[in-house]
Amino acid sequence: MDILIISKYILIIAFIIMMFAALRASAYKGTSMGLLGSSVVVVAFAVALLVFGQMYNLTFYRDISLALIFFGFVGTVAFSIVAGGDK
Amino acid sequence: MIVEYIQSALLLIAAFLVIVSAVGFLSLPKDMKNVVYARIHIIGIFDIACIIAMIGLGQYLLAVIYLILAPFTAHAIANAFYKSEDVVNNVELNVVEEDEDNPNPFIVNKSKVQELENEDSEKLKTDERFTISTLDINEEE
């Protein structure tokens, strides 16, 4: 097996572990921890989608991943502004 | 061939950093001081791991975009936490407005009611059905 494919599989496993860790952390006390965990889950899923797309030659994977990263950022910043109040 | 080795090395480094950040993210004690800021700091490692993985996959534009966006996210979350939940560092959150002790809500101080009467409130002007009247009661009577 090619070393590049093995490293891609290892990276996907690492991202799955990170997604579970972020899901667990998003259940901690406080709104900010939920926000942090959900943003990490979104980014981990987007990068894992990039790896999957390259492995199986999926079309539009790059666009979906770009949309996830960009709109995840917009949602995180918007919710933090709402949570932070207007002081 | 050399490019493949470089790509796989980058992906393995990214995978190692992701696992390290996942372990660190969960292993911090809950009662530690400023634990949320420490977790945000750890997520910085995860962000850099994602950027390394994107470079290893050949998605340079995505890597640049995420390199620009990631600090904004971290600062926004830290700012929201400081302003709304951080009772340790933010002094403004520790100020508690004390309610006045009023044992009987139907007996109000006369001066307060007179202040209410003197106010040119728009609500009082538009709604003339309700009036406020004062009644002097001496304790001797």
Short mmCIF file of C-alpha atoms in Angstrom, two decimals:
data_model
loop_
_atom_site.label_atom_id
_atom_site.label_comp_id
_atom_site.label_asym_id
_atom_site.label_seq_id
_atom_site.Cartn_x
_atom_site.Cartn_y
_atom_site.Cartn_z
CA MET A 1 0.00 0.00 0.00
CA ASP A 2 1.20 3.46 -0.84
CA ILE A 3 2.49 5.51 2.08
CA LEU A 4 0.39 8.49 1.00
CA ILE A 5 -2.85 6.51 1.27
CA ILE A 6 -1.83 5.17 4.69
CA SER A 7 -1.10 8.67 5.96
CA LYS A 8 -4.47 9.83 4.63
CA TYR A 9 -6.23 7.07 6.54
CA ILE A 10 -4.29 7.97 9.70
CA LEU A 11 -5.28 11.61 9.26
CA ILE A 12 -8.95 10.68 8.88
CA ILE A 13 -8.80 8.58 12.06
CA ALA A 14 -7.18 11.50 13.88
CA PHE A 15 -9.93 13.82 12.70
CA ILE A 16 -12.62 11.38 13.85
CA ILE A 17 -10.97 11.25 17.30
CA MET A 18 -10.87 15.05 17.36
CA MET A 19 -14.53 15.25 16.40
CA PHE A 20 -15.52 13.01 19.30
CA ALA A 21 -13.31 15.01 21.67
CA ALA A 22 -14.91 18.25 20.49
CA LEU A 23 -18.40 16.78 20.86
CA ARG A 24 -17.58 15.82 24.44
CA ALA A 25 -16.12 19.25 25.14
CA SER A 26 -19.14 21.01 23.71
CA ALA A 27 -21.21 19.44 26.49
CA TYR A 28 -19.14 21.18 29.17
CA LYS A 29 -20.57 24.03 31.24
CA GLY A 30 -21.01 27.32 29.47
CA THR A 31 -22.10 28.64 26.12
CA SER A 32 -18.54 29.37 25.00
CA MET A 33 -17.49 25.75 25.33
CA GLY A 34 -20.42 24.67 23.15
CA LEU A 35 -19.44 27.28 20.60
CA LEU A 36 -15.82 26.17 20.64
CA GLY A 37 -16.67 22.49 20.34
CA SER A 38 -19.10 22.97 17.49
CA SER A 39 -16.66 25.12 15.52
CA VAL A 40 -13.97 22.44 15.94
CA VAL A 41 -16.37 19.72 14.77
CA VAL A 42 -17.22 21.71 11.64
CA VAL A 43 -13.57 22.36 10.74
CA ALA A 44 -12.55 18.75 11.40
CA PHE A 45 -15.39 17.53 9.19
CA ALA A 46 -14.42 19.96 6.42
CA VAL A 47 -10.79 18.80 6.35
CA ALA A 48 -11.82 15.13 6.57
CA LEU A 49 -14.08 15.80 3.58
CA LEU A 50 -11.07 17.18 1.70
CA VAL A 51 -9.15 13.96 2.36
CA PHE A 52 -12.13 11.79 1.35
CA GLY A 53 -12.61 13.80 -1.81
CA GLN A 54 -9.01 13.30 -2.88
CA MET A 55 -9.09 9.59 -2.07
CA TYR A 56 -12.28 8.75 -3.96
CA ASN A 57 -12.18 11.48 -6.62
CA LEU A 58 -15.42 13.08 -5.50
CA THR A 59 -16.59 16.18 -7.35
CA PHE A 60 -17.43 19.39 -5.52
CA TYR A 61 -15.76 18.24 -2.30
CA ARG A 62 -13.57 21.32 -2.31
CA ASP A 63 -16.57 23.63 -2.65
CA ILE A 64 -18.44 21.93 0.19
CA SER A 65 -15.38 22.11 2.39
CA LEU A 66 -14.84 25.79 1.57
CA ALA A 67 -18.50 26.50 2.36
CA LEU A 68 -18.25 24.64 5.68
CA ILE A 69 -15.14 26.51 6.72
CA PHE A 70 -16.41 29.91 5.66
CA PHE A 71 -19.97 29.68 6.97
CA GLY A 72 -18.79 27.96 10.13
CA PHE A 73 -16.60 30.97 10.76
CA VAL A 74 -19.46 33.38 10.06
CA GLY A 75 -21.81 31.49 12.38
CA THR A 76 -19.25 31.28 15.17
CA VAL A 77 -18.46 34.98 15.05
CA ALA A 78 -22.14 35.94 14.85
CA PHE A 79 -23.08 33.79 17.81
CA SER A 80 -20.14 35.08 19.84
CA ILE A 81 -21.27 38.65 19.21
CA VAL A 82 -24.76 37.72 20.41
CA ALA A 83 -23.44 35.84 23.44
CA GLY A 84 -21.03 38.61 24.38
CA GLY A 85 -23.75 41.22 24.71
CA ASP A 86 -23.68 44.80 23.54
CA LYS A 87 -21.57 46.34 26.31
CA MET B 1 8.09 10.21 -5.55
CA ILE B 2 9.74 12.84 -3.35
CA VAL B 3 6.59 14.94 -3.49
CA GLU B 4 4.56 12.00 -2.23
CA TYR B 5 6.93 11.54 0.68
CA ILE B 6 6.69 15.21 1.55
CA GLN B 7 2.89 15.09 1.32
CA SER B 8 2.66 12.00 3.49
CA ALA B 9 5.07 13.51 6.02
CA LEU B 10 2.90 16.65 6.22
CA LEU B 11 -0.25 14.57 6.66
CA LEU B 12 1.36 12.47 9.39
CA ILE B 13 2.57 15.58 11.21
CA ALA B 14 -0.98 16.98 10.97
CA ALA B 15 -2.46 13.74 12.30
CA PHE B 16 -0.02 13.75 15.23
CA LEU B 17 -0.87 17.36 16.08
CA VAL B 18 -4.60 16.65 15.85
CA ILE B 19 -4.36 13.72 18.26
CA VAL B 20 -2.17 15.72 20.67
CA SER B 21 -4.68 18.58 20.65
CA ALA B 22 -7.61 16.18 21.15
CA VAL B 23 -5.93 14.62 24.19
CA GLY B 24 -5.01 18.02 25.59
CA PHE B 25 -8.50 19.36 24.92
CA LEU B 26 -10.11 16.70 27.09
CA SER B 27 -7.43 16.19 29.72
CA LEU B 28 -7.47 19.70 31.17
CA PRO B 29 -9.06 19.72 34.65
CA LYS B 30 -12.48 21.33 34.82
CA ASP B 31 -11.76 23.34 37.97
CA MET B 32 -8.56 24.86 36.61
CA LYS B 33 -8.33 28.64 36.52
CA ASN B 34 -8.99 30.15 33.07
CA VAL B 35 -9.62 26.72 31.58
CA VAL B 36 -11.65 28.04 28.66
CA TYR B 37 -8.78 30.25 27.49
CA ALA B 38 -6.45 27.23 27.77
CA ARG B 39 -8.82 25.21 25.60
CA ILE B 40 -8.98 27.99 23.02
CA HIS B 41 -5.17 27.98 23.04
CA ILE B 42 -5.14 24.23 22.39
CA ILE B 43 -7.55 24.70 19.49
CA GLY B 44 -4.86 26.93 17.98
CA ILE B 45 -2.70 23.81 17.60
CA PHE B 46 -5.62 22.06 15.91
CA ASP B 47 -6.01 24.99 13.51
CA ILE B 48 -2.35 24.82 12.52
CA ALA B 49 -2.68 21.05 12.06
CA CYS B 50 -5.60 21.65 9.70
CA ILE B 51 -3.54 24.16 7.73
CA ILE B 52 -0.64 21.69 7.44
CA ALA B 53 -3.09 19.01 6.28
CA MET B 54 -4.54 21.34 3.66
CA ILE B 55 -1.04 22.13 2.38
CA GLY B 56 -0.27 18.41 2.29
CA LEU B 57 -3.42 17.81 0.26
CA GLY B 58 -2.51 20.54 -2.21
CA GLN B 59 -5.30 22.95 -1.25
CA TYR B 60 -3.20 26.07 -0.82
CA LEU B 61 -6.02 28.61 -1.21
CA LEU B 62 -8.09 26.93 1.49
CA ALA B 63 -5.03 26.87 3.75
CA VAL B 64 -4.50 30.62 3.31
CA ILE B 65 -8.20 31.34 3.91
CA TYR B 66 -8.25 29.26 7.05
CA LEU B 67 -4.98 30.79 8.25
CA ILE B 68 -6.68 34.19 8.07
CA LEU B 69 -10.03 33.13 9.56
CA ALA B 70 -8.91 30.95 12.49
CA PRO B 71 -7.56 33.74 14.78
CA PHE B 72 -10.76 35.73 14.33
CA THR B 73 -12.80 32.75 15.52
CA ALA B 74 -10.58 32.19 18.56
CA HIS B 75 -10.66 35.84 19.55
CA ALA B 76 -14.43 36.07 19.07
CA ILE B 77 -15.06 33.08 21.34
CA ALA B 78 -12.62 34.37 23.98
CA ASN B 79 -14.22 37.82 23.85
CA ALA B 80 -17.72 36.38 24.22
CA PHE B 81 -16.60 34.28 27.17
CA TYR B 82 -14.94 37.25 28.86
CA LYS B 83 -17.94 39.50 28.45
CA SER B 84 -20.65 37.04 29.41
CA GLU B 85 -19.34 34.24 31.62
CA ASP B 86 -15.88 35.01 33.01
CA VAL B 87 -16.67 35.88 36.62
CA VAL B 88 -13.05 35.36 37.70
CA ASN B 89 -11.41 38.01 35.54
CA ASN B 90 -14.25 40.33 34.56
CA VAL B 91 -15.04 42.65 37.46
CA GLU B 92 -18.22 43.96 35.86
CA LEU B 93 -19.88 40.55 36.09
CA ASN B 94 -19.37 40.40 39.85
CA VAL B 95 -21.47 43.51 40.56
CA VAL B 96 -24.88 42.36 41.75
CA GLU B 97 -27.74 44.85 41.87
CA GLU B 98 -29.28 44.68 45.31
CA ASP B 99 -33.05 44.81 45.53
CA GLU B 100 -34.54 47.16 48.05
CA ASP B 101 -36.09 45.42 50.98
CA ASN B 102 -39.76 46.19 50.75
CA PRO B 103 -41.77 43.96 53.07
CA ASN B 104 -45.16 45.25 51.93
CA PRO B 105 -45.47 46.01 48.20
CA PHE B 106 -48.78 47.91 48.69
CA ILE B 107 -47.28 50.57 50.94
CA VAL B 108 -44.89 52.81 49.04
CA ASN B 109 -42.99 55.81 50.25
CA LYS B 110 -44.88 59.07 49.65
CA SER B 111 -41.97 60.90 48.07
CA LYS B 112 -41.54 58.16 45.48
CA VAL B 113 -45.17 58.37 44.43
CA GLN B 114 -44.91 62.16 44.18
CA GLU B 115 -41.87 61.75 41.98
CA LEU B 116 -43.91 59.44 39.79
CA GLU B 117 -46.70 62.03 39.58
CA ASN B 118 -44.32 64.79 38.62
CA GLU B 119 -42.74 62.78 35.83
CA ASP B 120 -43.96 63.73 32.41
CA SER B 121 -44.35 60.20 31.33
CA GLU B 122 -45.76 59.65 27.86
CA LYS B 123 -47.51 56.55 29.06
CA LEU B 124 -49.45 58.54 31.63
CA LYS B 125 -50.40 61.15 29.06
CA THR B 126 -51.69 58.75 26.45
CA ASP B 127 -53.47 56.49 28.87
CA GLU B 128 -55.72 58.66 30.99
CA ARG B 129 -57.75 55.87 32.48
CA PHE B 130 -55.16 55.31 35.16
CA THR B 131 -54.33 57.93 37.74
CA ILE B 132 -52.01 57.91 40.67
CA SER B 133 -53.32 59.38 43.91
CA THR B 134 -51.59 59.86 47.20
CA LEU B 135 -53.12 59.41 50.60
CA ASP B 136 -51.56 60.75 53.75
CA ILE B 137 -51.80 58.37 56.65
CA ASN B 138 -50.42 59.34 59.96
CA GLU B 139 -49.42 56.63 62.28
CA GLU B 140 -51.20 58.34 65.18
CA GLU B 141 -54.57 58.23 63.48
#
